[in-house]
Amino acid sequence: MTPGHLGIGMTSQRTRERLIQRLREEGIRDLSVLDRIRNTPRHLFVDEALASRAYEDTALPIGNGQTISQPYIVARMTEALLEGGPLENILEIGTGSGYQTAVLAPLVRRVYTSERVKVLLDQARRRFQSLNIRNVVTKHTDGGLGLPEYAPYDGIIVTAAPEGIPRVLVEQLRPGGRMVLPIGQRDEQALVRVTRTADGYQHEMLQRVVFVPLLGGVC
Ligand code: SAH
C-alpha cells in the first residue's frame, strides 16, 4: 500500500469515529448498531464523486431522485427495530443504495429487501456481493404490497414514506412482530414503530423525519 492510500485510510478511520461519536451524542445506545455503522463502508454506497462526504451525518443523492438515508436515521431505525429482542426474518421496503440493508443484515438471520427501481437494485446487489453479504434476498417489485411469499416477518423496515400505516404490511408481521416506518406527507412525517398484537396493532411515534415518498409500480 502506498503512503497515499494509507493516508486516505487513516483519515476515513478518523472520520468514521467522529461519526460514531456524533451518533452517540444524538442518543444511539445500541453498541451492535454503532459497530455496524463503524464497519459498513458507506463510501461504497454512494457515487465516487460523493465518497469524501460519505461519513457526514447527512442524506446524499443516489440517482433516480432518491437518497441514501442519513446515518443517524439508519442507526435509529435499526435500533428501534431490534429493541425488545433479537429478530430473525426481516422485510425491508426500499433497498435504495443497499446501505440500510448492509447495516442490518449481520444483526439478523435474513433480510428480504424490495426495490421498485431496477437500476438501483442492481447496484445494491453488486455491493452485497462484493461485501460478501449473503443473507439478503433481493426482489425488484412494488414493496408497498409487502412480500407475501416469505411472510410472516419478525420485523419490517420501510425506508420510503406512505401516508398512513399500510394494513397489508401489518398483516405480514407475525404477532409480536415490529415495523419501523416513516408516515405522512412530504416534509411532515413521523417515524413510527408499529407492534402487531393478537387483535390488531399498537403504534408509537418516535420522532419527526423527512423521507422520499413510497411510490407505486416498478421502473
Ligand atoms: N435505505 C435506503 C434508502 C433509499 S430511499 C438507503 O439507505 O439507501 C428509499 C427507496 O425506496 C428508494 O430507492 C425508492 O426507489 C424506494 N421505494 C419507494 N417506493 C417503493 C416501493 N413501493 N417499493 C419498493 N421500493 C420503493
XYZ file of N, CA and C and ligand atoms in Angstrom:
683
model
N 0.849 -1.210 0.000
C 0.000 0.000 0.000
C 0.880 1.254 0.000
N 0.575 2.201 -0.853
C 1.388 3.425 -0.892
C 1.038 4.312 0.309
N 1.973 5.194 0.694
C 1.668 6.085 1.821
C 0.376 6.871 1.574
N 0.151 7.222 0.282
C -1.072 7.972 -0.047
C -2.319 7.210 0.345
N -2.343 5.930 -0.010
C -3.500 5.112 0.327
C -3.680 4.988 1.829
N -2.529 4.798 2.495
C -2.574 4.664 3.946
C -3.182 5.927 4.554
N -2.735 7.068 3.996
C -3.242 8.349 4.499
C -4.749 8.433 4.379
N -5.270 8.057 3.213
C -6.717 8.118 2.993
C -7.428 7.191 3.983
N -6.852 5.967 4.133
C -7.442 5.006 5.063
C -7.526 5.556 6.462
N -6.441 6.182 6.914
C -6.430 6.703 8.283
C -7.414 7.839 8.441
N -7.470 8.706 7.431
C -8.416 9.811 7.519
C -9.825 9.254 7.639
N -10.136 8.252 6.797
C -11.514 7.796 6.821
C -11.805 7.063 8.132
N -10.782 6.390 8.708
C -10.981 5.771 10.016
C -11.345 6.833 11.053
N -10.622 7.955 11.002
C -10.908 9.046 11.950
C -12.283 9.642 11.708
N -12.614 9.836 10.430
C -13.932 10.419 10.129
C -15.045 9.473 10.570
N -14.814 8.174 10.412
C -15.828 7.209 10.855
C -16.017 7.294 12.362
N -14.901 7.399 13.098
C -15.010 7.503 14.561
C -15.753 8.772 14.964
N -15.515 9.838 14.214
C -16.211 11.093 14.504
C -17.720 10.912 14.303
N -18.073 10.177 13.271
C -19.492 9.909 13.017
C -20.093 9.101 14.174
N -19.368 8.080 14.626
C -19.872 7.254 15.731
C -20.064 8.109 16.979
N -19.091 8.975 17.241
C -19.180 9.863 18.396
C -20.443 10.733 18.307
N -20.700 11.240 17.127
C -21.870 12.090 16.924
C -23.170 11.308 17.143
N -23.209 10.079 16.641
C -24.426 9.271 16.809
C -24.665 8.966 18.285
N -23.570 8.724 19.030
C -23.707 8.525 20.483
C -24.300 9.761 21.135
N -23.765 10.926 20.748
C -24.259 12.181 21.342
C -25.721 12.397 20.996
N -26.127 11.922 19.839
C -27.527 12.090 19.431
C -28.432 11.035 20.048
N -27.842 10.118 20.831
C -28.686 9.208 21.612
C -28.719 7.765 21.151
N -27.907 7.392 20.158
C -27.859 5.982 19.752
C -27.074 5.209 20.820
N -27.695 4.194 21.397
C -27.106 3.469 22.530
C -26.668 2.048 22.180
N -27.349 1.425 21.230
C -27.120 0.010 20.948
C -25.720 -0.179 20.343
N -24.859 -0.865 21.091
C -23.461 -0.981 20.654
C -23.327 -1.810 19.380
N -24.209 -2.797 19.200
C -24.111 -3.601 17.983
C -24.476 -2.747 16.759
N -25.387 -1.806 16.950
C -25.754 -0.914 15.842
C -24.607 0.057 15.554
N -24.022 0.628 16.595
C -22.890 1.551 16.402
C -21.735 0.823 15.704
N -21.537 -0.422 16.094
C -20.485 -1.220 15.473
C -20.740 -1.455 13.983
N -21.974 -1.702 13.649
C -22.315 -1.893 12.234
C -22.082 -0.614 11.438
N -22.438 0.524 12.024
C -22.209 1.794 11.309
C -20.698 1.995 11.126
N -19.941 1.676 12.164
C -18.482 1.825 12.100
C -17.896 0.938 11.001
N -18.433 -0.268 10.862
C -17.813 -1.251 9.961
C -18.450 -1.349 8.582
N -19.448 -0.537 8.323
C -20.067 -0.570 6.984
C -19.471 0.569 6.151
N -18.801 0.230 5.050
C -18.110 1.266 4.256
C -19.109 2.095 3.445
N -19.655 3.139 4.061
C -20.716 3.918 3.404
C -20.223 4.556 2.105
N -18.901 4.793 2.005
C -18.395 5.416 0.769
C -18.594 4.510 -0.449
N -18.795 3.214 -0.230
C -19.044 2.310 -1.362
C -20.515 2.313 -1.788
N -21.368 3.018 -1.047
C -22.798 3.046 -1.345
C -23.225 4.345 -2.020
N -22.246 5.229 -2.271
C -22.556 6.479 -2.980
C -21.643 6.586 -4.195
N -21.986 7.507 -5.071
C -21.167 7.768 -6.243
C -19.764 8.215 -5.806
N -18.760 7.836 -6.599
C -17.379 8.188 -6.235
C -17.199 9.685 -5.963
N -17.927 10.500 -6.718
C -17.794 11.952 -6.556
C -18.255 12.421 -5.171
N -19.066 11.609 -4.496
C -19.586 11.991 -3.170
C -18.888 11.243 -2.039
N -17.918 10.375 -2.412
C -17.321 9.488 -1.412
C -16.699 10.252 -0.245
N -16.157 11.434 -0.529
C -15.494 12.190 0.547
C -16.512 12.692 1.582
N -17.786 12.690 1.221
C -18.817 13.148 2.173
C -19.569 11.984 2.819
N -19.106 10.769 2.551
C -19.882 9.590 2.955
C -20.023 9.447 4.460
N -19.072 9.996 5.232
C -19.157 9.827 6.697
C -19.675 11.067 7.398
N -20.264 11.972 6.601
C -21.015 13.073 7.204
C -22.386 12.529 7.558
N -22.990 13.114 8.589
C -24.301 12.622 9.013
C -25.409 13.285 8.205
N -25.387 13.044 6.879
C -26.425 13.630 6.024
C -26.869 12.611 4.982
N -28.089 12.803 4.500
C -28.557 12.026 3.354
C -27.822 12.539 2.123
N -27.603 11.677 1.130
C -26.923 12.093 -0.103
C -27.686 11.505 -1.293
N -27.631 12.185 -2.447
C -28.342 11.664 -3.620
C -27.706 10.374 -4.152
N -28.559 9.436 -4.602
C -28.036 8.193 -5.193
C -28.548 8.003 -6.622
N -29.129 9.068 -7.203
C -29.662 8.959 -8.565
C -31.147 8.607 -8.550
N -31.799 8.772 -9.701
C -33.225 8.487 -9.837
C -34.082 9.256 -8.828
N -33.599 10.413 -8.390
C -34.362 11.235 -7.450
C -34.425 10.657 -6.048
N -33.575 9.671 -5.757
C -33.625 9.002 -4.444
C -32.397 9.383 -3.617
N -32.431 9.050 -2.335
C -31.304 9.382 -1.451
C -30.903 8.185 -0.604
N -29.633 8.150 -0.222
C -29.174 7.219 0.803
C -29.502 7.892 2.131
N -30.104 7.148 3.064
C -30.550 7.759 4.308
C -29.366 8.265 5.124
N -29.674 9.249 5.970
C -28.692 9.804 6.912
C -28.270 8.706 7.906
N -26.981 8.582 8.211
C -26.543 7.538 9.146
C -27.316 7.536 10.477
N -27.608 8.711 11.027
C -28.355 8.745 12.292
C -29.702 8.035 12.146
N -30.392 8.285 11.029
C -31.715 7.688 10.821
C -31.597 6.175 10.626
N -30.559 5.743 9.894
C -30.326 4.303 9.714
C -30.094 3.652 11.082
N -29.265 4.306 11.901
C -28.967 3.772 13.235
C -30.234 3.758 14.099
N -30.980 4.833 14.064
C -32.187 4.965 14.896
C -33.233 3.917 14.512
N -33.420 3.725 13.197
C -34.425 2.758 12.743
C -33.998 1.337 13.078
N -32.705 1.061 12.915
C -32.198 -0.278 13.222
C -32.353 -0.555 14.713
N -31.990 0.439 15.529
C -32.111 0.304 16.983
C -33.579 0.097 17.381
N -34.463 0.893 16.794
C -35.889 0.800 17.143
C -36.464 -0.562 16.749
N -35.959 -1.099 15.643
C -36.436 -2.401 15.175
C -35.967 -3.514 16.120
N -34.700 -3.420 16.574
C -34.109 -4.512 17.352
C -34.442 -4.430 18.841
N -34.831 -3.244 19.318
C -35.174 -3.066 20.722
C -36.287 -4.035 21.090
N -36.121 -4.773 22.157
C -37.194 -5.694 22.531
C -36.852 -7.121 22.156
N -35.640 -7.355 21.667
C -35.214 -8.735 21.445
C -34.807 -9.012 20.028
N -34.002 -10.054 19.841
C -33.478 -10.380 18.516
C -34.591 -10.765 17.537
N -34.349 -10.498 16.280
C -35.325 -10.781 15.228
C -34.674 -11.668 14.183
N -35.461 -12.534 13.571
C -34.881 -13.430 12.555
C -35.109 -12.924 11.134
N -36.345 -12.973 10.690
C -36.613 -12.633 9.293
C -37.183 -11.231 9.164
N -36.483 -10.429 8.371
C -36.878 -9.027 8.229
C -37.248 -8.749 6.784
N -38.304 -7.962 6.601
C -38.646 -7.428 5.285
C -38.241 -5.962 5.258
N -37.511 -5.584 4.212
C -37.175 -4.172 4.014
C -37.849 -3.686 2.738
N -38.437 -2.515 2.803
C -39.049 -1.932 1.611
C -38.273 -0.668 1.254
N -37.681 -0.652 0.056
C -36.861 0.476 -0.363
C -35.388 0.193 -0.149
N -34.822 -0.710 -0.967
C -33.397 -1.056 -0.844
C -32.514 0.154 -1.109
N -32.890 0.970 -2.109
C -32.088 2.142 -2.469
C -30.649 1.749 -2.748
N -29.719 2.387 -2.062
C -28.290 2.079 -2.242
C -27.918 0.728 -1.647
N -28.741 0.229 -0.719
C -28.414 -1.006 -0.011
C -27.709 -0.758 1.320
N -27.492 0.507 1.672
C -26.738 0.805 2.899
C -27.479 0.330 4.162
N -28.759 0.675 4.266
C -29.523 0.225 5.445
C -29.534 -1.309 5.526
N -29.681 -1.948 4.393
C -29.661 -3.419 4.328
C -28.344 -3.963 4.864
N -27.246 -3.347 4.422
C -25.914 -3.828 4.813
C -25.652 -3.618 6.298
N -26.194 -2.530 6.849
C -26.047 -2.292 8.296
C -26.825 -3.357 9.066
N -28.013 -3.655 8.606
C -28.918 -4.545 9.348
C -28.586 -6.035 9.193
N -28.188 -6.441 7.992
C -28.132 -7.875 7.670
C -27.343 -8.726 8.685
N -26.147 -8.307 9.116
C -25.398 -9.159 10.045
C -26.040 -9.252 11.435
N -27.040 -8.435 11.708
C -27.665 -8.431 13.038
C -28.889 -9.345 13.107
N -29.280 -9.892 11.960
C -30.481 -10.736 11.910
C -30.189 -11.991 11.080
N -31.201 -12.885 10.980
C -30.956 -14.112 10.219
C -31.012 -13.853 8.709
N -32.082 -13.172 8.292
C -32.210 -12.938 6.851
C -32.984 -11.643 6.593
N -32.564 -10.905 5.578
C -33.296 -9.714 5.149
C -33.838 -9.948 3.737
N -35.125 -9.778 3.580
C -35.767 -9.780 2.265
C -35.958 -8.321 1.919
N -35.318 -7.857 0.848
C -35.396 -6.425 0.559
C -35.973 -6.185 -0.823
N -36.865 -5.207 -0.920
C -37.548 -4.933 -2.184
C -37.282 -3.498 -2.623
N -37.154 -3.332 -3.924
C -36.898 -2.004 -4.505
C -37.646 -1.919 -5.831
N -38.278 -0.743 -6.077
C -39.070 -0.612 -7.302
C -38.242 -0.111 -8.493
N -37.039 0.451 -8.236
C -36.214 0.984 -9.328
C -35.088 -0.012 -9.635
N -35.157 -0.615 -10.824
C -34.248 -1.731 -11.116
C -32.775 -1.324 -11.108
N -32.461 -0.146 -11.672
C -31.031 0.214 -11.727
C -30.446 0.363 -10.323
N -31.236 0.875 -9.388
C -30.741 0.994 -8.005
C -30.550 -0.387 -7.391
N -31.516 -1.266 -7.625
C -31.420 -2.609 -7.038
C -30.213 -3.357 -7.593
N -29.960 -3.209 -8.900
C -28.811 -3.915 -9.491
C -27.493 -3.440 -8.871
N -27.400 -2.135 -8.649
C -26.178 -1.610 -7.993
C -26.055 -2.163 -6.575
N -27.169 -2.166 -5.859
C -27.152 -2.654 -4.468
C -26.736 -4.125 -4.430
N -27.257 -4.913 -5.371
C -26.907 -6.343 -5.426
C -25.405 -6.522 -5.584
N -24.809 -5.699 -6.478
C -23.355 -5.812 -6.684
C -22.601 -5.466 -5.407
N -23.118 -4.484 -4.663
C -22.446 -4.116 -3.400
C -22.546 -5.263 -2.385
N -23.711 -5.905 -2.285
C -23.845 -7.021 -1.327
C -22.856 -8.124 -1.685
N -22.731 -8.375 -3.005
C -21.810 -9.427 -3.434
C -20.375 -9.082 -3.087
N -19.984 -7.845 -3.400
C -18.571 -7.505 -3.176
C -18.262 -7.421 -1.686
N -19.252 -7.151 -0.857
C -19.011 -7.113 0.596
C -19.280 -8.475 1.243
N -19.602 -9.465 0.405
C -19.829 -10.823 0.897
C -20.988 -10.901 1.898
N -22.030 -10.120 1.638
C -23.238 -10.167 2.473
C -24.169 -11.190 1.824
N -24.355 -12.325 2.499
C -25.021 -13.453 1.839
C -26.436 -13.730 2.319
N -26.846 -13.082 3.409
C -28.174 -13.406 3.951
C -29.229 -12.385 3.535
N -29.082 -11.854 2.318
C -30.033 -10.880 1.797
C -30.679 -11.445 0.536
N -31.999 -11.439 0.498
C -32.746 -11.843 -0.693
C -33.331 -10.569 -1.288
N -33.014 -10.294 -2.567
C -33.485 -9.038 -3.163
C -34.637 -9.313 -4.124
N -35.534 -8.341 -4.231
C -36.638 -8.514 -5.176
C -37.007 -7.176 -5.813
N -37.073 -7.177 -7.158
C -37.490 -5.982 -7.885
C -39.011 -5.985 -7.970
N -39.635 -5.209 -7.115
C -41.098 -5.235 -7.048
C -41.610 -3.997 -6.322
N -42.916 -3.776 -6.390
C -43.552 -2.728 -5.597
C -43.710 -3.250 -4.171
N -42.811 -2.825 -3.305
C -42.796 -3.315 -1.924
C -43.952 -2.805 -1.086
N -44.695 -1.855 -1.617
C -45.872 -1.362 -0.893
C -46.868 -2.476 -0.613
N -46.767 -3.547 -1.386
C -47.650 -4.694 -1.187
C -46.997 -5.737 -0.294
N -45.814 -5.416 0.216
C -45.059 -6.382 1.012
C -44.499 -7.476 0.121
N -44.057 -8.560 0.752
C -43.610 -9.749 0.004
C -44.304 -10.929 0.665
N -45.564 -11.167 0.286
C -46.351 -12.181 0.990
C -45.730 -13.576 0.911
N -44.911 -13.822 -0.150
C -44.372 -15.181 -0.304
C -43.425 -15.600 0.819
N -42.841 -14.635 1.531
C -41.929 -15.007 2.627
C -42.522 -14.691 4.006
N -43.723 -14.165 4.064
C -44.348 -13.754 5.327
C -44.712 -14.992 6.159
N -44.849 -14.909 7.486
C -44.790 -13.665 8.276
C -43.363 -13.284 8.647
N -43.169 -12.003 8.908
C -41.862 -11.455 9.287
C -41.843 -11.106 10.773
N -40.639 -11.195 11.338
C -40.452 -10.731 12.722
C -40.350 -9.215 12.761
N -39.877 -8.652 11.663
C -39.729 -7.203 11.603
C -39.860 -6.709 10.179
N -40.355 -5.474 10.043
C -40.424 -4.822 8.725
C -39.843 -3.423 8.887
N -39.004 -3.022 7.940
C -38.442 -1.676 7.952
C -38.748 -1.044 6.599
N -39.317 0.143 6.627
C -39.749 0.809 5.401
C -38.942 2.094 5.278
N -38.238 2.286 4.146
C -37.357 3.447 4.055
C -37.863 4.490 3.059
N -39.164 4.440 2.750
C -39.836 5.493 1.983
C -41.206 5.656 2.643
N -41.759 6.860 2.585
C -42.924 7.139 3.441
C -44.278 6.943 2.761
N -45.104 6.029 3.283
C -46.516 6.000 2.885
C -47.261 7.077 3.683
N -48.510 7.382 3.278
C -49.232 8.449 4.000
C -49.770 7.967 5.332
N -50.016 6.661 5.442
C -50.508 6.115 6.712
C -49.919 4.731 6.900
N -50.337 4.032 7.958
C -49.787 2.698 8.233
C -50.468 1.690 7.300
N -49.712 1.085 6.367
C -50.338 0.176 5.405
C -50.772 -1.140 6.072
N -52.082 -1.391 6.026
C -52.632 -2.599 6.660
C -52.023 -3.868 6.077
N -51.767 -3.839 4.748
C -51.233 -5.030 4.079
C -49.865 -5.417 4.670
N -49.119 -4.412 5.130
C -47.809 -4.709 5.731
C -47.976 -5.224 7.161
N -48.874 -4.599 7.918
C -49.126 -5.067 9.296
C -49.503 -6.550 9.249
N -50.292 -6.913 8.262
C -50.770 -8.301 8.164
C -49.652 -9.289 7.842
N -48.504 -8.783 7.362
C -47.383 -9.693 7.080
C -46.416 -9.821 8.265
N -46.748 -9.145 9.373
C -45.967 -9.300 10.614
C -46.533 -10.463 11.408
N -45.652 -11.230 12.057
C -46.189 -12.228 12.971
C -46.631 -11.500 14.248
N -47.540 -12.101 15.057
C -47.937 -11.445 16.305
C -46.699 -11.163 17.154
N -46.586 -9.973 17.686
C -45.397 -9.573 18.449
C -44.330 -8.948 17.556
N -44.491 -9.094 16.239
C -43.509 -8.536 15.297
C -43.592 -7.008 15.266
N -42.525 -6.372 14.789
C -42.447 -4.911 14.828
C -42.147 -4.351 13.443
N -42.699 -3.180 13.199
C -42.419 -2.497 11.921
C -42.016 -1.064 12.241
N -40.926 -0.593 11.625
C -40.489 0.794 11.805
C -40.610 1.475 10.457
N -41.336 2.599 10.430
C -41.567 3.273 9.141
C -41.865 4.750 9.334
N -41.526 5.562 8.304
C -41.960 6.953 8.316
C -43.361 7.022 7.727
N -44.235 7.845 8.306
C -45.541 8.038 7.669
C -45.864 9.522 7.569
N -46.622 9.864 6.538
C -47.063 11.247 6.393
C -46.778 11.788 5.010
N -47.083 13.081 4.852
C -46.874 13.772 3.581
C -45.427 14.221 3.504
N -45.007 14.650 2.332
C -43.672 15.223 2.147
C -43.449 16.346 3.171
N -42.295 16.441 3.797
C -41.910 17.480 4.773
C -42.662 17.417 6.099
N -43.514 16.446 6.287
C -44.334 16.425 7.513
C -44.535 14.960 7.886
N -43.439 14.322 8.286
C -43.537 12.883 8.526
C -43.091 12.530 9.938
N -43.610 11.428 10.427
C -43.201 10.917 11.732
C -42.647 9.518 11.550
N -41.587 9.222 12.317
C -41.073 7.857 12.365
C -41.897 7.130 13.423
N -42.444 5.985 13.047
C -43.391 5.280 13.892
C -42.945 3.835 14.048
N -43.169 3.284 15.255
C -42.953 1.845 15.442
C -44.308 1.196 15.715
N -44.617 0.211 14.896
C -45.896 -0.492 14.989
C -45.600 -1.893 15.538
N -46.340 -2.331 16.537
C -46.185 -3.692 17.051
C -47.480 -4.449 16.823
N -47.387 -5.582 16.175
C -48.596 -6.368 15.928
C -49.025 -7.073 17.208
N -50.299 -6.945 17.555
C -50.846 -7.587 18.750
C -51.804 -8.688 18.302
N -52.350 -9.436 19.268
C -53.245 -10.542 18.927
C -54.445 -10.042 18.131
N -54.934 -8.854 18.455
C -56.165 -8.413 17.790
C -56.001 -7.116 16.995
N -54.787 -6.795 16.587
C -54.602 -5.579 15.782
C -53.175 -5.108 15.905
N -52.981 -3.815 16.191
C -51.613 -3.328 16.393
C -51.613 -2.107 17.298
N -50.425 -1.860 17.902
C -50.201 -0.631 18.665
C -49.159 0.164 17.904
N -49.157 1.496 18.080
C -48.046 2.223 17.474
C -47.533 3.325 18.385
N -46.230 3.616 18.241
C -45.579 4.686 18.995
C -44.925 5.630 18.001
N -45.033 6.930 18.274
C -44.331 7.939 17.482
C -42.915 8.049 18.028
N -41.913 8.013 17.172
C -40.531 8.107 17.655
C -39.969 9.523 17.481
N -40.108 10.083 16.304
C -39.607 11.445 16.058
C -40.029 11.931 14.678
N -39.798 13.203 14.417
C -40.085 13.746 13.082
C -38.952 13.368 12.125
N -39.282 13.116 10.883
C -38.281 12.739 9.880
C -38.678 13.272 8.506
N -37.746 13.201 7.553
C -38.053 13.522 6.154
C -37.550 12.375 5.276
N -38.470 11.740 4.571
C -38.133 10.640 3.660
C -38.709 10.918 2.284
N -38.195 10.218 1.275
C -38.849 10.251 -0.034
C -40.157 9.466 0.090
N -41.150 9.772 -0.743
C -42.431 9.064 -0.621
C -42.378 7.617 -1.137
N -43.191 6.769 -0.555
C -43.396 5.419 -1.072
C -44.247 5.558 -2.322
N -43.750 5.036 -3.447
C -44.463 5.183 -4.717
C -44.966 3.821 -5.174
N -45.933 3.822 -6.066
C -46.467 2.566 -6.582
C -45.775 2.161 -7.876
N -45.889 0.917 -8.261
C -45.371 0.436 -9.546
C -43.866 0.235 -9.536
N -43.345 -0.286 -10.654
C -41.900 -0.517 -10.745
C -41.335 0.207 -11.964
N -40.047 0.458 -11.971
C -39.393 1.011 -13.155
C -37.940 0.613 -13.181
N -32.465 2.567 2.746
C -32.105 3.229 1.532
C -32.978 4.447 1.344
C -33.296 4.685 -0.066
S -34.513 5.942 -0.353
C -30.638 3.597 1.567
O -30.072 3.652 2.676
O -30.056 3.855 0.525
C -35.982 4.971 -0.480
C -36.035 3.943 -1.576
O -37.357 3.409 -1.572
C -35.798 4.476 -2.993
O -34.754 3.752 -3.577
C -37.127 4.229 -3.703
O -36.970 3.876 -5.064
C -37.704 3.079 -2.898
N -39.150 2.920 -2.996
C -40.107 3.856 -2.996
N -41.320 3.285 -3.080
C -41.124 1.934 -3.140
C -41.986 0.811 -3.238
N -43.310 0.934 -3.323
N -41.420 -0.420 -3.263
C -40.073 -0.575 -3.193
N -39.218 0.448 -3.091
C -39.731 1.703 -3.064
